[in-house]
Coordinates of C-alpha atoms in Angstrom, one line a residue:
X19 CA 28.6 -17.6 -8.9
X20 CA 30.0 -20.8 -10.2
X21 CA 30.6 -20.8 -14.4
X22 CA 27.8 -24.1 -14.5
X23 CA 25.5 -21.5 -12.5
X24 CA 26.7 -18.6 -14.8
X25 CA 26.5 -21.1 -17.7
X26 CA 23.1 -22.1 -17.1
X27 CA 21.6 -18.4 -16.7
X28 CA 23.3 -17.4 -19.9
X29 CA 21.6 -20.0 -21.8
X30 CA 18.2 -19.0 -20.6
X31 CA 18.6 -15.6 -21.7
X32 CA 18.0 -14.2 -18.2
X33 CA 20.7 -11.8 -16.2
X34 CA 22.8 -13.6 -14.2
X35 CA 23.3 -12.3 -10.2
X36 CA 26.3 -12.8 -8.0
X37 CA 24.2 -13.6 -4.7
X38 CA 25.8 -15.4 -1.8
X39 CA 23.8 -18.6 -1.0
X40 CA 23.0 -18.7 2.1
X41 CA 20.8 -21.9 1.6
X42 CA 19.8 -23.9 -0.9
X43 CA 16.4 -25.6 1.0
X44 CA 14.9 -23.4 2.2
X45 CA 16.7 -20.9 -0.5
X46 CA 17.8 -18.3 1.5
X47 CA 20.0 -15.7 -0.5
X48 CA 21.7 -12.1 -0.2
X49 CA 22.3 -9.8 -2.4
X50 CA 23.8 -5.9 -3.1
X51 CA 20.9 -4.3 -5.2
X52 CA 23.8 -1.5 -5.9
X53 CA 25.8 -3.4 -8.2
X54 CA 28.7 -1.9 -7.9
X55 CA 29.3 -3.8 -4.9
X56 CA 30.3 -7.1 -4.3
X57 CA 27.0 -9.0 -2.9
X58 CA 28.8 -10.0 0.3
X59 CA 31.0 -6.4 0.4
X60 CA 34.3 -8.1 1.0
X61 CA 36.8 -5.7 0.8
X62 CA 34.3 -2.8 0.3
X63 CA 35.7 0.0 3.4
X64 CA 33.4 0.8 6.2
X65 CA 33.2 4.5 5.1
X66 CA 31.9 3.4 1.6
X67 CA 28.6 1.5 3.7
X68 CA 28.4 -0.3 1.2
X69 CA 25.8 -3.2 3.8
X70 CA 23.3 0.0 3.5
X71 CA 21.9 -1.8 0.6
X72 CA 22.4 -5.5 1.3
X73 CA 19.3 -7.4 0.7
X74 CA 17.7 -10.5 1.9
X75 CA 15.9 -12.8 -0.3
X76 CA 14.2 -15.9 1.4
X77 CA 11.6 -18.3 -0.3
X78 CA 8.8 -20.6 0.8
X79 CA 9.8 -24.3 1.8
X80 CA 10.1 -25.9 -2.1
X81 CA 10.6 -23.1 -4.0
X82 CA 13.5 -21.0 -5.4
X83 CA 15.3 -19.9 -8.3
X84 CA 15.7 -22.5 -10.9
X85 CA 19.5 -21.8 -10.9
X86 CA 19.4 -23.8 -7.7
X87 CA 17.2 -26.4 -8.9
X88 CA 13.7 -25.4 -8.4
X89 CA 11.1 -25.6 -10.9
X90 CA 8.1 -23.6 -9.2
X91 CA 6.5 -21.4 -11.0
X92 CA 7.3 -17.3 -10.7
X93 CA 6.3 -16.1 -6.9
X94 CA 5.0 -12.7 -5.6
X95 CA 7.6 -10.9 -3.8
X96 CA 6.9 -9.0 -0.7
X97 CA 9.2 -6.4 0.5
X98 CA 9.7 -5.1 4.3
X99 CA 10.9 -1.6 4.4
X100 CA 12.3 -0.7 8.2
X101 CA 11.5 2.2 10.3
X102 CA 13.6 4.8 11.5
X103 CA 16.8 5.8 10.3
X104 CA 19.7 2.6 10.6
X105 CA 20.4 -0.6 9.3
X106 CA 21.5 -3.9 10.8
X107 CA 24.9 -5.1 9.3
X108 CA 23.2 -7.6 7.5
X109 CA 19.6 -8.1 7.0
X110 CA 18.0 -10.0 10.2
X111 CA 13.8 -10.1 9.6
X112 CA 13.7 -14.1 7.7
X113 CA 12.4 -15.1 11.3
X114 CA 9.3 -12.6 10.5
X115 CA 9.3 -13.1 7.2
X116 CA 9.2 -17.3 7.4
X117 CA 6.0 -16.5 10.4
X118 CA 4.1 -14.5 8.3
X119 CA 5.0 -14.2 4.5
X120 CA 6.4 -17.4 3.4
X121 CA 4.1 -19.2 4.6
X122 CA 1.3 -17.8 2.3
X123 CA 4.0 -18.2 -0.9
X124 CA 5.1 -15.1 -1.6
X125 CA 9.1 -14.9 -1.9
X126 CA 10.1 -11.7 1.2
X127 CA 12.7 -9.6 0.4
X128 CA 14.4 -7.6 3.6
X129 CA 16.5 -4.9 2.1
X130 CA 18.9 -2.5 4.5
X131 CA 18.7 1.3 2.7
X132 CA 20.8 4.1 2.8
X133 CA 20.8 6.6 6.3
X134 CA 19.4 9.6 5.6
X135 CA 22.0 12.1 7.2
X136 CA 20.7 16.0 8.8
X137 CA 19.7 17.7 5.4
X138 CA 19.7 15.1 2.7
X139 CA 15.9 14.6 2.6
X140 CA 14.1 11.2 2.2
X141 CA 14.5 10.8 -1.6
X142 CA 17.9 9.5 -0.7
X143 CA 16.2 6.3 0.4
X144 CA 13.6 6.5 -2.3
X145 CA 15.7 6.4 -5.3
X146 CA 17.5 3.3 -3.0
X147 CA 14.3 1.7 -3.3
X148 CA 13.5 2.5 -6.8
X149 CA 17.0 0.6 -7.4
X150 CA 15.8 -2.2 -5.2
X151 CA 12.7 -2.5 -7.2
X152 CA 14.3 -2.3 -11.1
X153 CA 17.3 -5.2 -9.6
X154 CA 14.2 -7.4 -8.6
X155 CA 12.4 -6.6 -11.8
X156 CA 15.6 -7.1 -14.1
X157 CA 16.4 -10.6 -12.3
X158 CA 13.3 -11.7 -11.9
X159 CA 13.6 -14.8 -14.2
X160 CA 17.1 -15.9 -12.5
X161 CA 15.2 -14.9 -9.3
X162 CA 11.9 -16.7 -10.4
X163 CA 9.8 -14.0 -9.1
X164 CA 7.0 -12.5 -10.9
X165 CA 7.8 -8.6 -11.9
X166 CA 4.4 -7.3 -11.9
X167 CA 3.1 -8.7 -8.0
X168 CA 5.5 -6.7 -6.2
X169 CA 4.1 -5.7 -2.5
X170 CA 6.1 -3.1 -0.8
X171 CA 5.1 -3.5 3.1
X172 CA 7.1 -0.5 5.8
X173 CA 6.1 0.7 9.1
X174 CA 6.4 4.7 9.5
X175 CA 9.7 6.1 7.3
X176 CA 9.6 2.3 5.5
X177 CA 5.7 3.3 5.4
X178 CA 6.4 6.7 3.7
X179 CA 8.6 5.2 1.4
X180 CA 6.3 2.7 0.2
X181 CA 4.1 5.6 -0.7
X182 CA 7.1 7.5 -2.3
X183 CA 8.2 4.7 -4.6
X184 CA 4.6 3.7 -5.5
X185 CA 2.8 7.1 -5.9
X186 CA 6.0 9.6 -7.4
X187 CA 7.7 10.0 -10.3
X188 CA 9.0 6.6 -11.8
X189 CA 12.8 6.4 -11.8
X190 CA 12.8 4.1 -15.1
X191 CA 15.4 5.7 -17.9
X192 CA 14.9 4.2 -21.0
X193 CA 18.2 6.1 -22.1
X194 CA 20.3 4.6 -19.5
X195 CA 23.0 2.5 -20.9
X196 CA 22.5 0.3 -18.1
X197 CA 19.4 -2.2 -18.5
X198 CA 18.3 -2.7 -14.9
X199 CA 17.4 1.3 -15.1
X200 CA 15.0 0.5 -18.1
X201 CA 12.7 -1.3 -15.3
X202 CA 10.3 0.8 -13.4
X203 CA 10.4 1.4 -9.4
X204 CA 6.5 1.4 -9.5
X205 CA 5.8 -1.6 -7.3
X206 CA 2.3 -2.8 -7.9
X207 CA 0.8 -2.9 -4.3
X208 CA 1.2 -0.7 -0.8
X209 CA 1.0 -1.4 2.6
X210 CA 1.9 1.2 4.8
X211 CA 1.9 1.1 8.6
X212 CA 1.5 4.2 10.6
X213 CA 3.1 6.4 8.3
X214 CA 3.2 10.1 7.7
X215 CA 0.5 11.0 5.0
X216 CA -0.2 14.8 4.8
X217 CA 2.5 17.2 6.7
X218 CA 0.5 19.9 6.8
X219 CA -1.6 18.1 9.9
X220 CA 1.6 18.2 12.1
X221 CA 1.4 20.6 14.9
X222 CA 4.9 23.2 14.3
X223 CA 4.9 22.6 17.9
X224 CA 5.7 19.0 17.1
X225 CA 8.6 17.9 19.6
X226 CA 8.4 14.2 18.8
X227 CA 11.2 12.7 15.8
X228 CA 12.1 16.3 15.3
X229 CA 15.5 15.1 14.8
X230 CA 14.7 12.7 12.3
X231 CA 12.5 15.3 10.2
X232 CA 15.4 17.2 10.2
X233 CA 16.9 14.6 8.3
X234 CA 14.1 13.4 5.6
X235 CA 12.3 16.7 5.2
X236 CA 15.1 19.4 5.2
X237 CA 12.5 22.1 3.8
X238 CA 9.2 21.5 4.9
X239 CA 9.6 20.9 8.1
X240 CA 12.1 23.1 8.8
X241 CA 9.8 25.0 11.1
X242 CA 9.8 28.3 8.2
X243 CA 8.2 25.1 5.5
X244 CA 5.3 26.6 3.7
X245 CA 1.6 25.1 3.6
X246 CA 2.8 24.3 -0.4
X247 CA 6.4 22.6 0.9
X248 CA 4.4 20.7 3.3
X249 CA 2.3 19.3 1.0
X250 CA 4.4 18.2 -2.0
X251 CA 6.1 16.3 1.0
X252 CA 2.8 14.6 1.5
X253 CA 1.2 10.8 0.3
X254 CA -2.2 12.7 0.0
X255 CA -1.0 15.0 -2.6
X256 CA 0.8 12.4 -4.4
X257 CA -1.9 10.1 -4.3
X258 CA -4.1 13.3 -5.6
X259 CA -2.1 14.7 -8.6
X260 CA -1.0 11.8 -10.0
X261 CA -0.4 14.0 -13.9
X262 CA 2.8 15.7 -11.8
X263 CA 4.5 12.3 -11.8
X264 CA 3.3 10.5 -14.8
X265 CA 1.1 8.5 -13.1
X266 CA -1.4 6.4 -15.0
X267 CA -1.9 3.2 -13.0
X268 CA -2.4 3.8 -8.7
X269 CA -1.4 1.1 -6.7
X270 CA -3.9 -0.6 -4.4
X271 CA -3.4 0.5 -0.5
X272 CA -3.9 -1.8 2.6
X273 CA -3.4 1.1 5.4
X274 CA -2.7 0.2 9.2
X275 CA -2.7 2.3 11.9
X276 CA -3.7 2.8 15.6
X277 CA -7.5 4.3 15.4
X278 CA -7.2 4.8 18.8
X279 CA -4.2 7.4 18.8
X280 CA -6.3 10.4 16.9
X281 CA -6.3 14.0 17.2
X282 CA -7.3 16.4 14.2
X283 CA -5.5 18.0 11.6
X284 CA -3.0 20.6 13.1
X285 CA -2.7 19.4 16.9
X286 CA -0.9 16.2 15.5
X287 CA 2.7 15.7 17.2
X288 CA 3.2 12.0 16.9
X289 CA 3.2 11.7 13.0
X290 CA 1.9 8.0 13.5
X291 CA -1.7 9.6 14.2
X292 CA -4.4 7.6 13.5
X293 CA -5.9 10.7 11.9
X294 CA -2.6 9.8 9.2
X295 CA -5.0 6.9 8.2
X296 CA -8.3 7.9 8.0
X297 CA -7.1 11.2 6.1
X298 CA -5.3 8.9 3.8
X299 CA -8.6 6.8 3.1
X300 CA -11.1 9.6 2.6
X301 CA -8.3 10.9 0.3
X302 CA -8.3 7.6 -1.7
X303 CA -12.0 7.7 -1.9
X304 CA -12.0 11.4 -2.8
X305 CA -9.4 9.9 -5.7
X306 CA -12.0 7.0 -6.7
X307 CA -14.9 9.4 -7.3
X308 CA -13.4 11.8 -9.0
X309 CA -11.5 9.4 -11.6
X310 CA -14.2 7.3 -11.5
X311 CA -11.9 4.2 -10.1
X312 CA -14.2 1.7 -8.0
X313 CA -11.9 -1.1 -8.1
X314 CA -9.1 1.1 -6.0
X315 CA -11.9 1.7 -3.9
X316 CA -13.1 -2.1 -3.3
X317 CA -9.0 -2.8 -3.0
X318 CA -7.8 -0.4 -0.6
X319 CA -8.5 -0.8 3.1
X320 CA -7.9 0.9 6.3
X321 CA -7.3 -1.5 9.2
X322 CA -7.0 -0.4 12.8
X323 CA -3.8 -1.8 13.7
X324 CA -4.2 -0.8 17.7
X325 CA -0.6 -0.1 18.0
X326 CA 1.3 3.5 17.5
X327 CA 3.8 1.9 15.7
X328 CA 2.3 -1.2 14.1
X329 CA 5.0 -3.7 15.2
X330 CA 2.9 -6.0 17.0
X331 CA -0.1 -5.7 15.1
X332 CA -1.4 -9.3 13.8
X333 CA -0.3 -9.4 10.0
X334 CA -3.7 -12.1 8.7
X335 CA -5.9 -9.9 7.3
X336 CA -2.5 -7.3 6.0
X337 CA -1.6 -10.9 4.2
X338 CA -4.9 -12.1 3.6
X339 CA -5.2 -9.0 1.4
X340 CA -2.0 -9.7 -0.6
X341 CA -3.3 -13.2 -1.3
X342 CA -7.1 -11.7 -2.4
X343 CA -5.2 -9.3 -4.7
X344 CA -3.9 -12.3 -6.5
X345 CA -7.5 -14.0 -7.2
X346 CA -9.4 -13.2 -9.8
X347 CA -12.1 -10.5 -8.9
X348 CA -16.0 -10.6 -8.8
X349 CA -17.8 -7.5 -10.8
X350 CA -19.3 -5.6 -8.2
X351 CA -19.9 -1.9 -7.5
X352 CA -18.0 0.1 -4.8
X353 CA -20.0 2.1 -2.1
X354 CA -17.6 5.0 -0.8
X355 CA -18.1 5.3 2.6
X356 CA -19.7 9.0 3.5
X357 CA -17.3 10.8 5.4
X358 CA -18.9 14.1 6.3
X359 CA -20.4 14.6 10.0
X360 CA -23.8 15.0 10.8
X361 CA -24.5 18.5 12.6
X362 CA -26.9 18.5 15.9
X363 CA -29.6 19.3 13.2
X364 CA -29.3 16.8 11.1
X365 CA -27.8 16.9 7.5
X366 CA -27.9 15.6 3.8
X367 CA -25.5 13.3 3.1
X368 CA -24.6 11.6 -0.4
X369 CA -24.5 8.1 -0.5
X370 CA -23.0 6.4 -3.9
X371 CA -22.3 3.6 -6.4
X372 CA -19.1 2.8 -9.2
X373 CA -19.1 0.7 -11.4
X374 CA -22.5 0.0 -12.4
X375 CA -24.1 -0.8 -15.2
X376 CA -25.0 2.5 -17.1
X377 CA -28.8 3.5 -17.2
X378 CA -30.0 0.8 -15.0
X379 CA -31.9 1.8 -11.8
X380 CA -29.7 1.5 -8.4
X381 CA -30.6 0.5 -5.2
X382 CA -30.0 1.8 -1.7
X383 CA -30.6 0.1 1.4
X384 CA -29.9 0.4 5.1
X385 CA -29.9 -2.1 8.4
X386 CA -28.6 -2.2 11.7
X387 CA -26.6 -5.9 10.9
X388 CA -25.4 -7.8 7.8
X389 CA -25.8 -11.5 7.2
X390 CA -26.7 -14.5 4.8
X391 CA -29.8 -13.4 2.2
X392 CA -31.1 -15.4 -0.7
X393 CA -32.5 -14.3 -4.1
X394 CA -33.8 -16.7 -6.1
X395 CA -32.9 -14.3 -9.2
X396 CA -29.7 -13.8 -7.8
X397 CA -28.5 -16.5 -6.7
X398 CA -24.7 -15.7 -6.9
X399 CA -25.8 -12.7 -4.1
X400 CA -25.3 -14.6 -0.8
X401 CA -24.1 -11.6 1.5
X402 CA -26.1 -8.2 2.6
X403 CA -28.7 -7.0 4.8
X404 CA -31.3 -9.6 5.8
X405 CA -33.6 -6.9 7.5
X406 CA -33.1 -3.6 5.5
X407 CA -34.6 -0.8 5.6
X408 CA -34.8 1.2 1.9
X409 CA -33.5 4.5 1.2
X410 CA -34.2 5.1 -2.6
X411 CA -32.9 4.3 -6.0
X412 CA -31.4 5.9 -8.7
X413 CA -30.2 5.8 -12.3
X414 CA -26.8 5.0 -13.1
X415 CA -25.3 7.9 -15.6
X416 CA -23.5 6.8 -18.6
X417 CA -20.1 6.4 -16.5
X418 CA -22.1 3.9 -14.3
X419 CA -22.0 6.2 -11.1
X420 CA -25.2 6.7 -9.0
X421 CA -26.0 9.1 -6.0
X422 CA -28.5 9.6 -3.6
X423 CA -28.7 12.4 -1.4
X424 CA -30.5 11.3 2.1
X425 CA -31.0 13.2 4.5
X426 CA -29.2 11.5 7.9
X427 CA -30.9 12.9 11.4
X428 CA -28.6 13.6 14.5
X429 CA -30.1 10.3 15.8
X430 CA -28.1 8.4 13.5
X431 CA -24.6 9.7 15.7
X432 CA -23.2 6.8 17.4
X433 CA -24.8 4.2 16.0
X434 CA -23.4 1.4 13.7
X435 CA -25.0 0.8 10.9
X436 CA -24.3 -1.2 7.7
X437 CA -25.3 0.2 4.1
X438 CA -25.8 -2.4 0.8
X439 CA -26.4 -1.2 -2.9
X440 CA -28.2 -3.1 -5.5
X441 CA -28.4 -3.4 -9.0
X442 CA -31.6 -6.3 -8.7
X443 CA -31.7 -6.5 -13.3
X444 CA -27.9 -7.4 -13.6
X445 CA -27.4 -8.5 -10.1
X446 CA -24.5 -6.6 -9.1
X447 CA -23.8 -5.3 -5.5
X448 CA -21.4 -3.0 -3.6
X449 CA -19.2 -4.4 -0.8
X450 CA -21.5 -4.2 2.9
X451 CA -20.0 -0.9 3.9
X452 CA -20.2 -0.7 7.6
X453 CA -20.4 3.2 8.7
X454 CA -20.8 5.0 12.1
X455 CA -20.9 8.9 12.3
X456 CA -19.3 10.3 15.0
X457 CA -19.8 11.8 17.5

């Protein structure tokens, strides 16, 4: 960095990086998260691999640090986290990045991480993330990024890992006498791509990636990995014990995978199921009710991504999310979609409402289509079900949650129907929950 460049970051008060400037419009930089090497790892040996954390930083057209002469205001960061297990020799995605991330004006980061060699287990490339995410957070004024709109984005291992950082233990140390580890690794939102979410679903038949398990879960995968083992290395149980990692805040999930590829819990060989997805998603629902969370509900989605692998799955709607999350939000209630079958006889299912308003009667409707309504006593209510078909209402309790149990005949199976939720005194709605039981 030049001393007016080093002069002028001292003077804001901010840290100062060493990045090599690629570009100065568009601002294109790299960086070494690890500190302790150079940005560009001249004279760094081979063996020390020190490029295994080299990071790309581009920004939108117009925008950049202010070091460089920009004056836009702090951007969202979005991060790309590879697949498998090797790194480029220096970070090679801006061409994706500048198709689909710039564009929407978030700032995309494309960080290499460390190999995970036979044994070492995948919290090697964790705690490389959670250093990623504390050198963004700790530079974010020289960067001009904003700290608390991080999205961390990965397709399989980079998937995983975007669950790791954002739903484990936080590797902030407030009694580090370095400041960058006073930042937390907690980014703010997930998207994960045909990732891994529950072990215990693999088949210990499993041939495919064997190698690579090998490498990121020495223990529970070892083929002699207990149930428990399995589990602890699982999203689902993160996501669901969130007091064994101090916790408090869970980060909003945009899933993608192939619903296509699915095959039930225990005959799964390719851990990019699409039974990886849905599993996760009842399991974040199953989270929402029992903490009483609807806005993680309305926030998280499941997309089918129609590809194994997600790499040439259309990222709108993935990005489209990320800018929504940024918007300021509408009160509404969230309608949990209800996941258990219907038997050939027919069976009671529980349909529900967060987030209403406490004591106030709630709703329940039912039609074959959504579309436009209009009620004159609503009139901010322009979405639902134009031909429904009412179920019943109920009370909301003093936590404003409402149930009703209907019972769903095995005519229903196979058939797509929509479901809406109404509170008609304080005119507040669920999403439209579109919902076919299976076969």
């Amino acid at each position: 960095m030049s001393l007016a460049l080093l002069a002028f970051a001292v003077l804001q008060g901010a840290p100062a990086p060493d990045p090599v400037v690629v570009s100065n419009q568009p601002a294109i930089l790299f960086d070494n998260y690890f500190t302790d090497f150079p940005s560009d790892c001249a004279g760094v040996p081979p063996e020390q691999k020190c490029w295994h954390t080299l990071a790309g930083i581009y920004y939108p057209d117009n925008m950049g640090p202010t070091a460089l002469g920009y004056s836009n205001p702090p951007a969202p960061v979005f991060i790309n986290l590879r697949g498998g297990n090797s790194n480029p020799a220096v970070p090679e995605l801006y061409g994706w990045f500048q198709e689909n991330v710039l564009p929407r004006g978030f700032v995309g980061v494309d960080p290499n991480f460390p190999v995970v060699d036979v044994g070492e287990g995948f919290q090697k490339a964790e705690l490389a993330i959670g250093r990623l995410m504390q050198y963004l957070r700790y530079n974010a004024e020289w960067l001009n990024i904003d700290p608390d709109r991080i999205f961390v984005f990965g397709r399989s291992f980079g998937g995983f890992l975007s669950m790791a950082v954002g739903l484990r233990a936080d590797q902030q140390d407030l009694t580090s006498p370095d400041p960058m580890r006073w930042e937390s690794t907690r980014p703010n939102y997930l998207l994960p791509f045909s990732a891994p979410s529950d072990m215990s679903c693999l088949s210990v038949d499993a041939a495919l990636y064997a190698f690579l398990f090998a490498s990121w879960f020495p223990v529970s995968m070892s083929g002699s990995g207990t149930v428990e083992q399995k589990l602890a290395d699982s999203p689902v149980h993160w996501l669901a014990n969130p007091e064994l990692y101090g916790r408090t805040v869970t980060p909003p999930m945009f899933l993608g995978y192939h619903m296509g590829v699915y095959h039930p819990c225990g005959e799964i060989i390719d851990p990019h199921d699409g039974y990886m997805g849905e599993w996760m998603r009842q399991r974040i629902d199953q989270f929402v009710i029992e903490r009483n969370l609807p806005q993680l509900g309305l926030d998280s989605v499941l997309l089918d991504t129609q590809d194994i692998w997600g790499y040439t799955a259309k990222m709108e709607k993935a990005l489209d999310w990320c800018v929504a999350q940024l918007q300021p939000k509408p009160v509404m209630m969230y309608q949990p979609k209800p996941w258990d079958p219907v038997t050939p006889q027919g069976s009671v299912q529980s349909v529900r409402a967060l987030g209403a308003v406490p004591f106030v009667p709630v709703h329940f409707f039912f039609a074959f289509s959504s579309g436009p309504i209009a009620l004159p006593w609503c009139p901010l209510i322009t979405e639902g079900l134009p031909q429904a078909f009412y179920l019943g209402s109920a009370f909301a309790d003093a936590e404003g949650r409402a149930h009703l149990d209907v019972f769903v005949p095995s005519v229903a199976v196979g058939i797509p129907l929509v479901f809406h939720v109404a509170d008609l005194v304080n005119c507040r709605v669920t999403q439209v929950l579109a919902h076919t039981w299976p076969k």
